[in-house]
CSV table of C-alpha atoms in Angstrom, one decimal:
chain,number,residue,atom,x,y,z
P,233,UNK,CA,0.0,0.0,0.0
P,234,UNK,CA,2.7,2.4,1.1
P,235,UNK,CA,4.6,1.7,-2.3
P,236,UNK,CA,1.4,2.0,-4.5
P,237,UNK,CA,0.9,5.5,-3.3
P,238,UNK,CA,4.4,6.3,-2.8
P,239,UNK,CA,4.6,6.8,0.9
P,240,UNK,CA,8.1,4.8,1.1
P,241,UNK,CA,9.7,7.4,3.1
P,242,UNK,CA,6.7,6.5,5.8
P,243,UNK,CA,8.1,2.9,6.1
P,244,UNK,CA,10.5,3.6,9.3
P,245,UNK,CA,7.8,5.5,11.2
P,246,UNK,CA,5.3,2.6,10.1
P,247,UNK,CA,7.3,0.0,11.5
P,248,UNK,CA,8.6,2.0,14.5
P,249,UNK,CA,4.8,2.4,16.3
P,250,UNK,CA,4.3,-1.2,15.2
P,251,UNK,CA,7.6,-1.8,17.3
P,252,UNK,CA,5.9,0.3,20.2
P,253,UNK,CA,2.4,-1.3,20.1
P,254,UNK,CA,4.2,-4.9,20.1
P,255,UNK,CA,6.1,-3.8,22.9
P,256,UNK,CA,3.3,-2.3,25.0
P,257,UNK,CA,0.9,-5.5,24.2
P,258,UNK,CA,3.4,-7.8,25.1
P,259,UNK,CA,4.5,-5.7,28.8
P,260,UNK,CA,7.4,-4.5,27.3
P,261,UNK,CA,9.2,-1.4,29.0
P,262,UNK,CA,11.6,0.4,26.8
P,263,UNK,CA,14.0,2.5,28.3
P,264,UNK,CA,16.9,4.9,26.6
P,265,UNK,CA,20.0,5.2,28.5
P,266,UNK,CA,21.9,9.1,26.6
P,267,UNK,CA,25.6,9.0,27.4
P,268,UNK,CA,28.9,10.5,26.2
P,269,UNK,CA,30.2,7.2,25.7
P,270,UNK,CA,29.4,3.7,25.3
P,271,UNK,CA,27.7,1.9,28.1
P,272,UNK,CA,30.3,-1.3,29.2
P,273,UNK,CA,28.4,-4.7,29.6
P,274,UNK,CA,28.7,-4.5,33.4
P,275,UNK,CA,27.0,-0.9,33.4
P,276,UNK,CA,24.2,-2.1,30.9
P,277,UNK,CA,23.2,-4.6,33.4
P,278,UNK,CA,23.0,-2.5,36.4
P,279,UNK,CA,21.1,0.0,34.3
P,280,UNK,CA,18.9,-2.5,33.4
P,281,UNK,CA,18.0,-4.2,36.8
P,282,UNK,CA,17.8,-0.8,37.7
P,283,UNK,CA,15.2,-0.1,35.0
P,284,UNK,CA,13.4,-3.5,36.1
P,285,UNK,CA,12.9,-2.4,39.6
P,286,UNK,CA,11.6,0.9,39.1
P,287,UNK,CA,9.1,-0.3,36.4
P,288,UNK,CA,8.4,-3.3,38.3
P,289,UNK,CA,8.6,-5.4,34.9
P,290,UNK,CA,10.9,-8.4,34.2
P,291,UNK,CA,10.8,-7.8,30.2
P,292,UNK,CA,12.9,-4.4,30.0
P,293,UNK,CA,14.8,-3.4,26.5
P,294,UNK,CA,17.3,-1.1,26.8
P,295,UNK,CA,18.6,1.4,24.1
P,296,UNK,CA,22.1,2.9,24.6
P,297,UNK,CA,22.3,6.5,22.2
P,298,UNK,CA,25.5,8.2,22.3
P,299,UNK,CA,25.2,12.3,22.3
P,300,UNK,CA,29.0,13.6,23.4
P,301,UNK,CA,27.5,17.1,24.4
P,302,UNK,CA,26.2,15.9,27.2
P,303,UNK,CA,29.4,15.3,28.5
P,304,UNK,CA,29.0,13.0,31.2
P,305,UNK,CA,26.7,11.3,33.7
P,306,UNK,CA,23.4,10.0,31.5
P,307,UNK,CA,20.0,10.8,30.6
P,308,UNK,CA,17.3,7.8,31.3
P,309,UNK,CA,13.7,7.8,30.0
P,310,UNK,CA,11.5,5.2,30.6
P,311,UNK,CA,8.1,6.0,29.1
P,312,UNK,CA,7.2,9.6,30.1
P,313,UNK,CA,10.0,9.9,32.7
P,314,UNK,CA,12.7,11.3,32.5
P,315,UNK,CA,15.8,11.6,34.9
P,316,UNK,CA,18.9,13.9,33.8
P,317,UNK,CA,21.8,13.5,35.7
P,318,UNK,CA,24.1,14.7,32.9
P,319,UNK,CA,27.2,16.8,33.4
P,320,UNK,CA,25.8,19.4,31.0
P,321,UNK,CA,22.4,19.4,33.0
P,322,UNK,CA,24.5,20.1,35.8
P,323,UNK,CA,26.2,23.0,34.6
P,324,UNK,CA,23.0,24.4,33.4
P,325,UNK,CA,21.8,24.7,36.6
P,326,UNK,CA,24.5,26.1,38.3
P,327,UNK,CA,24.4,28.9,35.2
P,328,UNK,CA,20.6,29.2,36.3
P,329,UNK,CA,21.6,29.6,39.5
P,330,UNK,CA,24.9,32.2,39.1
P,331,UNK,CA,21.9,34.2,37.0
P,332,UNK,CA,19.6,34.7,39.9
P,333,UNK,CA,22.1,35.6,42.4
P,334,UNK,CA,23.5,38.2,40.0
């Protein structure tokens, strides 16, 4: 269908929410782990029993994406939370922060 009315380019968003409703009728919690670098095996798995605690669900995927300008420390989002603990975060606040007492 997509090809007869040339909608190719809507294939990877087709198959992306098909992805998501798979995962949400099987009880599938996806989480994204942003960090300056690669995640190591070891860190990967406490992440993820981490991830499986908080959501209180044994099946838990878990996306690593790399973004360098955040520096350090990570950026987790399960769902609609979110929790930034980045280095960049960090020194936004503080620049919040120096602002108001100025």
């Amino acid at each position: 269908v997509l090809v007869d009315n040339k909608r190719t380019s809507l294939l990877s968003n087709v198959a992306k929410s098909y992805i998501d409703l798979y995962n949400e009728e099987q009880g599938v919690k996806v989480a994204t782990v942003i960090t300056a670098i690669p995640l190591s095996s070891e860190l990967e798995s406490k992440v993820m029993e981490k991830v499986k605690e908080l959501t209180g669900s044994e099946k838990v995927t878990l996306k690593n994406e790399i973004d360098p300008t955040i520096i350090g420390g990570f950026v987790l989002r399960v769902g609609d939370i979110q929790y930034n603990a980045s280095i960049a975060n960090q020194f936004g606040n503080l620049k919040r922060e120096f602002s108001k007492s100025i």
